[in-house]
Short mmCIF file of C-alpha atoms in Angstrom, two decimals:
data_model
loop_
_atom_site.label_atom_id
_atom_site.label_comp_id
_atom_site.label_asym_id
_atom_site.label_seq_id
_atom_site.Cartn_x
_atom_site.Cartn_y
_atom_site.Cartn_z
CA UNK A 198 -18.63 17.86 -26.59
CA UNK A 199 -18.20 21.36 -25.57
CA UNK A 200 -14.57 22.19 -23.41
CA UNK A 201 -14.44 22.69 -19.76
CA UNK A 202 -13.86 26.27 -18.64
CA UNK A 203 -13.25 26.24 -14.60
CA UNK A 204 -11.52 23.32 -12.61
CA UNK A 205 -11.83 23.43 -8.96
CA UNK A 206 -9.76 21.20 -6.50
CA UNK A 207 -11.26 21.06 -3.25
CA UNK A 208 -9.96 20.81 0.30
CA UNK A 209 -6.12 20.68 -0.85
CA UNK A 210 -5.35 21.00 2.48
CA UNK A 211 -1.27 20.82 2.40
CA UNK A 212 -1.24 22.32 -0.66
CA UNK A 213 -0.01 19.79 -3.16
CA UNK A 214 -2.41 18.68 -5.38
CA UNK A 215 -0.72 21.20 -8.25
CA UNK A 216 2.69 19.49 -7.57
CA UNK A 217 1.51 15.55 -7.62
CA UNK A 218 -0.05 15.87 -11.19
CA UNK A 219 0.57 16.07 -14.83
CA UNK A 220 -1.85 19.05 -14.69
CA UNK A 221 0.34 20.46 -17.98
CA UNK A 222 -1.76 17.99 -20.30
CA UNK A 223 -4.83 20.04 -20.12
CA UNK A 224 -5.97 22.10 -22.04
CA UNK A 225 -4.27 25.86 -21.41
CA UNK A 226 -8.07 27.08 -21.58
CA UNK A 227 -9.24 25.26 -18.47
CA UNK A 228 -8.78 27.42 -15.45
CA UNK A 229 -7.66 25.18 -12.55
CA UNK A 230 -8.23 26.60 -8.96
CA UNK A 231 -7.28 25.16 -5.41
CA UNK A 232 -9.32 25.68 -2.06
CA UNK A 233 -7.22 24.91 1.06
CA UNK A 234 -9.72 25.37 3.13
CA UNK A 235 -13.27 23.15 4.01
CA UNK A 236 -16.52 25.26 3.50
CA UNK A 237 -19.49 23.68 5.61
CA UNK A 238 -21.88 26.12 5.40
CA UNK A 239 -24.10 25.52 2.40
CA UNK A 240 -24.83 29.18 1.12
CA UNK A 241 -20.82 29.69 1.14
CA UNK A 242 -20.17 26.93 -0.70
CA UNK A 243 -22.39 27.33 -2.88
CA UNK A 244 -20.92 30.87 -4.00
CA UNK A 245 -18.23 29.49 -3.98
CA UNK A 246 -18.91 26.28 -6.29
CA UNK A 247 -21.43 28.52 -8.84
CA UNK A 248 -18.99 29.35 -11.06
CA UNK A 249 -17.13 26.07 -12.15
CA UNK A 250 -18.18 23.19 -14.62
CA UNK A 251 -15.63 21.14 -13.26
CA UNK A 252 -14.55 19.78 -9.73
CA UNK A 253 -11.83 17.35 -7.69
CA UNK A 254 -13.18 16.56 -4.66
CA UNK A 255 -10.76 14.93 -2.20
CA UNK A 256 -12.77 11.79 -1.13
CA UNK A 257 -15.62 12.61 1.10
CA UNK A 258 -14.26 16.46 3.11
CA UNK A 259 -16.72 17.86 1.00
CA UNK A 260 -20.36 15.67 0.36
CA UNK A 261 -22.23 16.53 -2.45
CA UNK A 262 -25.92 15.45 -1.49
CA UNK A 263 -28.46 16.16 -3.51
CA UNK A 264 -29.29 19.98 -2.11
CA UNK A 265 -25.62 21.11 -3.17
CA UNK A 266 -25.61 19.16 -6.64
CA UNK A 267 -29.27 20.78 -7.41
CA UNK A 268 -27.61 24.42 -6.94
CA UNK A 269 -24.58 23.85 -9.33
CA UNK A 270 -26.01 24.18 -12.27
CA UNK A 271 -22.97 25.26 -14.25
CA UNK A 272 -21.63 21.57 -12.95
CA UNK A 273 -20.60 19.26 -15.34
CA UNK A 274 -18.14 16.69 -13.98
CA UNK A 275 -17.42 15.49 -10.72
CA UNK A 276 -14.54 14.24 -10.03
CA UNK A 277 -13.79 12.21 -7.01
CA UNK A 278 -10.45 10.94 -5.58
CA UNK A 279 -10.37 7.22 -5.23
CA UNK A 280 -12.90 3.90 -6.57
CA UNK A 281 -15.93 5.04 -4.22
CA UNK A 282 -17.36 8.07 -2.79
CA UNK A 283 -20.52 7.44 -0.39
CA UNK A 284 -20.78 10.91 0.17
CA UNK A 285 -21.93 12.12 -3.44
CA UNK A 286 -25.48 10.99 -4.38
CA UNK A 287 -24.98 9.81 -7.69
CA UNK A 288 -28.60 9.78 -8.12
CA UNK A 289 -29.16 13.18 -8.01
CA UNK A 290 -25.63 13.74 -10.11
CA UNK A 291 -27.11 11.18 -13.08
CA UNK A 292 -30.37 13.24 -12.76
CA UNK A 293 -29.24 16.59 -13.16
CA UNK A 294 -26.38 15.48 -15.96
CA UNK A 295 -23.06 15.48 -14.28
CA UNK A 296 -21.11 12.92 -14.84
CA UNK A 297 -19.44 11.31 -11.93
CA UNK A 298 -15.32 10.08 -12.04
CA UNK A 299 -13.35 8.24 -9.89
CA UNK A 300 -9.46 7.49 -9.94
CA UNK A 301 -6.85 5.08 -9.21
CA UNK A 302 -5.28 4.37 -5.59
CA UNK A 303 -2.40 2.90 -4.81
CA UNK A 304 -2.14 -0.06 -2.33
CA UNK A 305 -3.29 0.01 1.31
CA UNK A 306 -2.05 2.81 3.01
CA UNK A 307 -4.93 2.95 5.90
CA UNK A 308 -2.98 -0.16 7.17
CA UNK A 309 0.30 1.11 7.57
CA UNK A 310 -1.46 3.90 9.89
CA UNK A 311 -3.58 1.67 11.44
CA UNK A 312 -0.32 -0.37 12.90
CA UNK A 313 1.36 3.06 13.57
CA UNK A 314 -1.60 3.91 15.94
CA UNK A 315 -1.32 0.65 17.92
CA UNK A 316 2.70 0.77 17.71
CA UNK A 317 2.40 4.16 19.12
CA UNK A 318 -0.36 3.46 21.99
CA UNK A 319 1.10 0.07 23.37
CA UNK A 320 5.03 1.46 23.00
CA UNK A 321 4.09 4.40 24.18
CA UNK A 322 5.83 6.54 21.66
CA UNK A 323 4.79 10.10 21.85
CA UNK A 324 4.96 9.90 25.43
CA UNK A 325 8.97 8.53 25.64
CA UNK A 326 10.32 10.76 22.24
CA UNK A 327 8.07 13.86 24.03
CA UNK A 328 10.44 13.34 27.30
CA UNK A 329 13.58 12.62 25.61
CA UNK A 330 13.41 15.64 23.81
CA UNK A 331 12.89 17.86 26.68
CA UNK A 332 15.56 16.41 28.85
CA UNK A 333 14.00 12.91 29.80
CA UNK A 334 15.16 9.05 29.88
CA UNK A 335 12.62 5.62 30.28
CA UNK A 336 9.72 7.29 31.27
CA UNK A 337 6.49 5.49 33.09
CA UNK A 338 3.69 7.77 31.94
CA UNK A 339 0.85 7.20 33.71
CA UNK A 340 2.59 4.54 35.75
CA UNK A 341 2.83 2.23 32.19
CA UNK A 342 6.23 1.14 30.88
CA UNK A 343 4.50 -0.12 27.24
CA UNK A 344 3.44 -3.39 26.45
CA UNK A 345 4.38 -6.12 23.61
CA UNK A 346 2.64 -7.62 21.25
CA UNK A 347 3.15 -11.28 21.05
CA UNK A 348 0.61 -13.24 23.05
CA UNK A 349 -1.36 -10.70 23.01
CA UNK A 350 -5.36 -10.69 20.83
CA UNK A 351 -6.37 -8.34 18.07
CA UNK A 352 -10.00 -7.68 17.76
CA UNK A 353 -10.61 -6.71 13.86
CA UNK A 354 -14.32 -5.29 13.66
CA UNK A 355 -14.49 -5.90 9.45
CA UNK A 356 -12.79 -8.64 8.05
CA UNK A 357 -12.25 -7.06 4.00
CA UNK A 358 -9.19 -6.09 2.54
CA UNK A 359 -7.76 -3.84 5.07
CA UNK A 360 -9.17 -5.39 7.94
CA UNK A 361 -7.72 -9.23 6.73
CA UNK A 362 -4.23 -7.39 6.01
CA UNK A 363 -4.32 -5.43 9.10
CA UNK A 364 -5.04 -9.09 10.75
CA UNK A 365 -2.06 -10.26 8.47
CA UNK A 366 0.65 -7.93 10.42
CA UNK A 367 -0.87 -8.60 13.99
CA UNK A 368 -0.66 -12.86 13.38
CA UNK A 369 3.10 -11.58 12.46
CA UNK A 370 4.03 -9.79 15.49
CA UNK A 371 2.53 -12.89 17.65
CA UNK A 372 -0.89 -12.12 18.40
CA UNK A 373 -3.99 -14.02 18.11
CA UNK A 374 -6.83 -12.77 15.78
CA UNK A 375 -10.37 -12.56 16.55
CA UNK A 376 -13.13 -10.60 14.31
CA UNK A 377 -16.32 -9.88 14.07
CA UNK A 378 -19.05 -7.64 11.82
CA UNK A 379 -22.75 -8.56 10.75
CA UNK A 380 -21.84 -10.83 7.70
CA UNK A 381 -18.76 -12.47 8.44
CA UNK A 382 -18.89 -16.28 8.44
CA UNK A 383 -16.43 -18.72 10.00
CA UNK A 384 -14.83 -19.70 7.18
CA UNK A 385 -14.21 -16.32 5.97
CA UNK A 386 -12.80 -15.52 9.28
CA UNK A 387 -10.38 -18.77 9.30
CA UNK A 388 -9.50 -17.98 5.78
CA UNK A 389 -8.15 -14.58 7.41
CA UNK A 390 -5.97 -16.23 9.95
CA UNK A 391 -8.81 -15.26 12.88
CA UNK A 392 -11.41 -16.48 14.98
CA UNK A 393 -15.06 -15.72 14.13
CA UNK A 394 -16.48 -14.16 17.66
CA UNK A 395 -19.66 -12.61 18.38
CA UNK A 396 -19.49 -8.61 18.85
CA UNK A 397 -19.55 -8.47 22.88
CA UNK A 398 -16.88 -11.36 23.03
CA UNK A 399 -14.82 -9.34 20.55
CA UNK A 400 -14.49 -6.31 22.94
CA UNK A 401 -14.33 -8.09 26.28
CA UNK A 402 -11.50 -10.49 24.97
CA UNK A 403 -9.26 -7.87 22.97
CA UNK A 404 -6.26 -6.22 24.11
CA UNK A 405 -6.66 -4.77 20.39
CA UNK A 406 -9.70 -3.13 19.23
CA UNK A 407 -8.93 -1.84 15.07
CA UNK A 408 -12.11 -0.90 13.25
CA UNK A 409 -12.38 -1.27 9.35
CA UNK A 410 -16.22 -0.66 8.82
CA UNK A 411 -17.67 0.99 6.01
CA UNK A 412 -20.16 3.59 7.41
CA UNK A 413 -24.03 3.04 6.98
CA UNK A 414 -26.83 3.21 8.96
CA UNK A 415 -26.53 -0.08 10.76
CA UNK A 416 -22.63 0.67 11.88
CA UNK A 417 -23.11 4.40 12.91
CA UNK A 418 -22.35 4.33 16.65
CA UNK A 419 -21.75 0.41 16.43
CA UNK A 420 -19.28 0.90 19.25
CA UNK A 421 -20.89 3.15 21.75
CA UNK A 422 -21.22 3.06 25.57
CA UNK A 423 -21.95 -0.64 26.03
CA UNK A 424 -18.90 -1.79 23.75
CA UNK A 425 -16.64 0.37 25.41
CA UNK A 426 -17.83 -0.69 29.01
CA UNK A 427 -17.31 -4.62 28.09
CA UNK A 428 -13.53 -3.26 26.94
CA UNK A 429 -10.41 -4.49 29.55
CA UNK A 430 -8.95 -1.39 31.39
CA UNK A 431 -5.73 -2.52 30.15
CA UNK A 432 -7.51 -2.64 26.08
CA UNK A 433 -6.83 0.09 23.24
CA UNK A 434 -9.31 1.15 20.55
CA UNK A 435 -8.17 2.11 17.29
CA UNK A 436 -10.24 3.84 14.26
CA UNK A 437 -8.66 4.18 10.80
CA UNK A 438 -12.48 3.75 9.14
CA UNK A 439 -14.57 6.66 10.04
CA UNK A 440 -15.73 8.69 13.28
CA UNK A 441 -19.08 7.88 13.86
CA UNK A 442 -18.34 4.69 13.79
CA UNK A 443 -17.92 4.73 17.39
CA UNK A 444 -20.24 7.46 19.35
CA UNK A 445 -18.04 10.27 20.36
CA UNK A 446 -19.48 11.33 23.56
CA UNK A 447 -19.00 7.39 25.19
CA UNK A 448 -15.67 7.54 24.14
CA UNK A 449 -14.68 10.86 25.92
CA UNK A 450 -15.78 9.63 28.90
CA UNK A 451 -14.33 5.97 28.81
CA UNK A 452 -10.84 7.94 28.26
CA UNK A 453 -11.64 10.02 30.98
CA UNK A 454 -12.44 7.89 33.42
CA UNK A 455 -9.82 5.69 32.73
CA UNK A 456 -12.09 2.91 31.64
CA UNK A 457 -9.97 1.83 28.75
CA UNK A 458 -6.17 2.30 28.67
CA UNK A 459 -6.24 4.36 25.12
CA UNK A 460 -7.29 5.45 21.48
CA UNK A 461 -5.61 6.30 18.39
CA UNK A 462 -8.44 8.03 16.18
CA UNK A 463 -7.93 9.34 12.57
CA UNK A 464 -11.34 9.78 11.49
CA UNK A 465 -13.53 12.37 13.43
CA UNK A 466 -17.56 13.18 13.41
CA UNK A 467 -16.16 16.71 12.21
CA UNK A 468 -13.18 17.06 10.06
CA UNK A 469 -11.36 19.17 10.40
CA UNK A 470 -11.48 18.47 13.63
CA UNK A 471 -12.35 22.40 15.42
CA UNK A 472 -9.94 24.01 18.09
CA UNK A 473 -11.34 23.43 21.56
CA UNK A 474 -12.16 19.58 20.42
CA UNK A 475 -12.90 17.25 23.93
CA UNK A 476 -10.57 14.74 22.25
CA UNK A 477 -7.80 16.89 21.72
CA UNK A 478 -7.75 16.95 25.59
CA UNK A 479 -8.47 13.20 25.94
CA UNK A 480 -6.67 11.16 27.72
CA UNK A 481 -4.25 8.67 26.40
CA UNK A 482 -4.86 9.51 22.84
CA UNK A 483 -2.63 8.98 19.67
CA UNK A 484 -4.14 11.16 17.02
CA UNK A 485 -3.71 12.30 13.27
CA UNK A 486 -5.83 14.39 11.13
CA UNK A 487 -7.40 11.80 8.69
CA UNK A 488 -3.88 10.82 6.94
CA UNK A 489 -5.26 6.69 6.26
CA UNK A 490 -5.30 7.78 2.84
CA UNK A 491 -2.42 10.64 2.38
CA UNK A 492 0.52 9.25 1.10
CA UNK A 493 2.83 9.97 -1.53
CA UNK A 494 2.49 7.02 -4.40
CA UNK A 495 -1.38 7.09 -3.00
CA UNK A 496 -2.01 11.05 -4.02
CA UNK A 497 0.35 10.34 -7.21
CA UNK A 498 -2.70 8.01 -8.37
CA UNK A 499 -5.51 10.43 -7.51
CA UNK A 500 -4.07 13.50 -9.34
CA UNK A 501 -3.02 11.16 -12.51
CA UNK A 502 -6.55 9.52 -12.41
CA UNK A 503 -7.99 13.05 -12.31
CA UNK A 504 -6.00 14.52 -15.28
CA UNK A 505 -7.23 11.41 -17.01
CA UNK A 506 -10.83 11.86 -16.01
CA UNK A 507 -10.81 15.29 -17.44
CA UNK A 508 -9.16 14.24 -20.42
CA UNK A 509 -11.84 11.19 -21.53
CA UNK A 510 -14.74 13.59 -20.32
CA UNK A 511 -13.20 16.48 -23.14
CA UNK A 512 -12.54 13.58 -25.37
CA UNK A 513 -16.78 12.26 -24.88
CA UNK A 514 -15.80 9.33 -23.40
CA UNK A 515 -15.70 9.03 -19.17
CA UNK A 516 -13.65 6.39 -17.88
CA UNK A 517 -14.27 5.22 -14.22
CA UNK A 518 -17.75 6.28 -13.95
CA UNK A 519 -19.18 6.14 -10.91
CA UNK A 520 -23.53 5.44 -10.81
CA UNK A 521 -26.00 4.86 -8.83
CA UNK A 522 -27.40 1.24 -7.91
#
């Protein structure tokens, strides 16, 4: 099998990917490259994209639908971080020869964030270190003092292996579990440590609302005006999944209007998420620029599966192919 030549890595955006590698097994004749930056527009990325037969895409910043994949034709092998990328069509990939890689992960990271959202929205965090550090003591912002967690219920919309573990931590710190999504069963609930509840119940009873959905076309906007508006005044909403998981516009205005008491967001509709945003100036907000994923031992994975990749693709033998079906 003919070499590689060109190895882009896209959307590095802190500028590590070089230094979280063994990038020094490959081949001195592969050119390795490192974008910082996202490119939306399709022409631009395009240029940009012609020349290489290889590319590490960083889970789904950049898609690769079927219009971009039919314009690389140079484009040999794909290279996604983690098990699963929904954004690639794999179809179009098998059809036009690219082969299609995934890598390793390492443990759950989207639940550590997850809690650090909800620790920081019902403590109050920002808020109280914000005011300390500029002069402050015990601070009631917006006339709240924080709340605790015991006694209080954790709605999990998505009961799979970060939504059970994120139920795990909340039946630790005292709270009661409910869940709900469109296939869960009782038992599978109970086997969880929650209660199986129907969606509406879900948001009128939590104090906790934590969504771990996968995006399709039956959970885009699955939270939207109505959800919100059955939400306590007193309840918090928190998505570590994706954005449009919950319809942007509804949940401006519920923050504006004071309808629920907070958010902590990590995914957005747009990432990165543009200057001039209506949720950067929203309300009672904890948020982070899609870091679920971004951790240390988690990136050390990715960059060793993708030096592997590389290495069984010059060898003629893939590992971790991804296909379609």
């Amino acid at each position: 099998m003919p070499g590689l030549s060109r190895l882009a890595i896209l959307d590095d955006y802190q500028g590590v990917a070089l230094t979280r590698g063994p990038w020094d097994r490959l081949p001195e004749a592969l050119t390795i490259e490192v974008f910082r930056d996202t490119v939306t527009e399709m022409e631009a990325l395009v240029a940009r994209l012609l020349p290489f037969d290889a590319i590490l895409i960083m889970r789904e910043r950049t898609p690769f639908p079927r219009a971009l994949l039919e314009r690389l034709p140079n484009l040999r092998l794909l290279i996604t971080t983690g098990a699963r990328n929904r954004s690639v069509d794999l179809e179009a990939a098998a059809e036009r020869g690219v082969t299609v890689c995934g890598t390793p992960s390492f443990g759950h990271p989207t639940v550590d964030l997850t809690w650090g959202l909800i620790l920081s929205l019902m403590r109050r965090i920002p808020e109280q270190q914000a005011s300390l550090r500029s002069g402050g003591w015990q601070i009631a912002p917006g006339g709240s003092i924080g709340s605790t967690f015991e006694g209080k219920v954790l709605g999990v919309m998505g009961l799979g292996n970060l939504g059970s573990r994120v139920a795990k931590v909340g039946q630790a710190f005292g709270m009661e579990v409910i869940a709900w999504s469109q296939n869960l069963t009782a038992e599978k609930a109970e086997a969880a440590g929650a209660r199986l509840v129907g969606k509406a119940q879900l948001m009128e009873e939590a104090d906790v609302v934590s969504l771990h959905l996968i995006l399709s076309d039956r959970s885009r906007g699955i939270v939207g005006a109505e959800e919100l508006g059955r939400m306590k005044r007193s309840a918090f909403i928190v998505n570590t999944s994706r954005g449009p998981l919950i319809e942007q516009e509804a949940l401006i205005t519920a923050l504006q209007d004071g309808q629920i008491a907070g958010a902590g967001i990590d995914v957005f509709d747009r990432e990165p998420l543009p200057p001039g945003h209506p949720l950067l100036a929203a309300p009672n907000t904890v948020l982070t620029p899609h870091l679920g994923y971004v951790t240390e031992e988690n990136y050390a994975q990715y960059f060793l599966g993708a030096v592997e990749a590389v290495e069984a693709f010059l060898a003629g033998r893939p590992i971790r192919e991804l296909r379609a079906g």
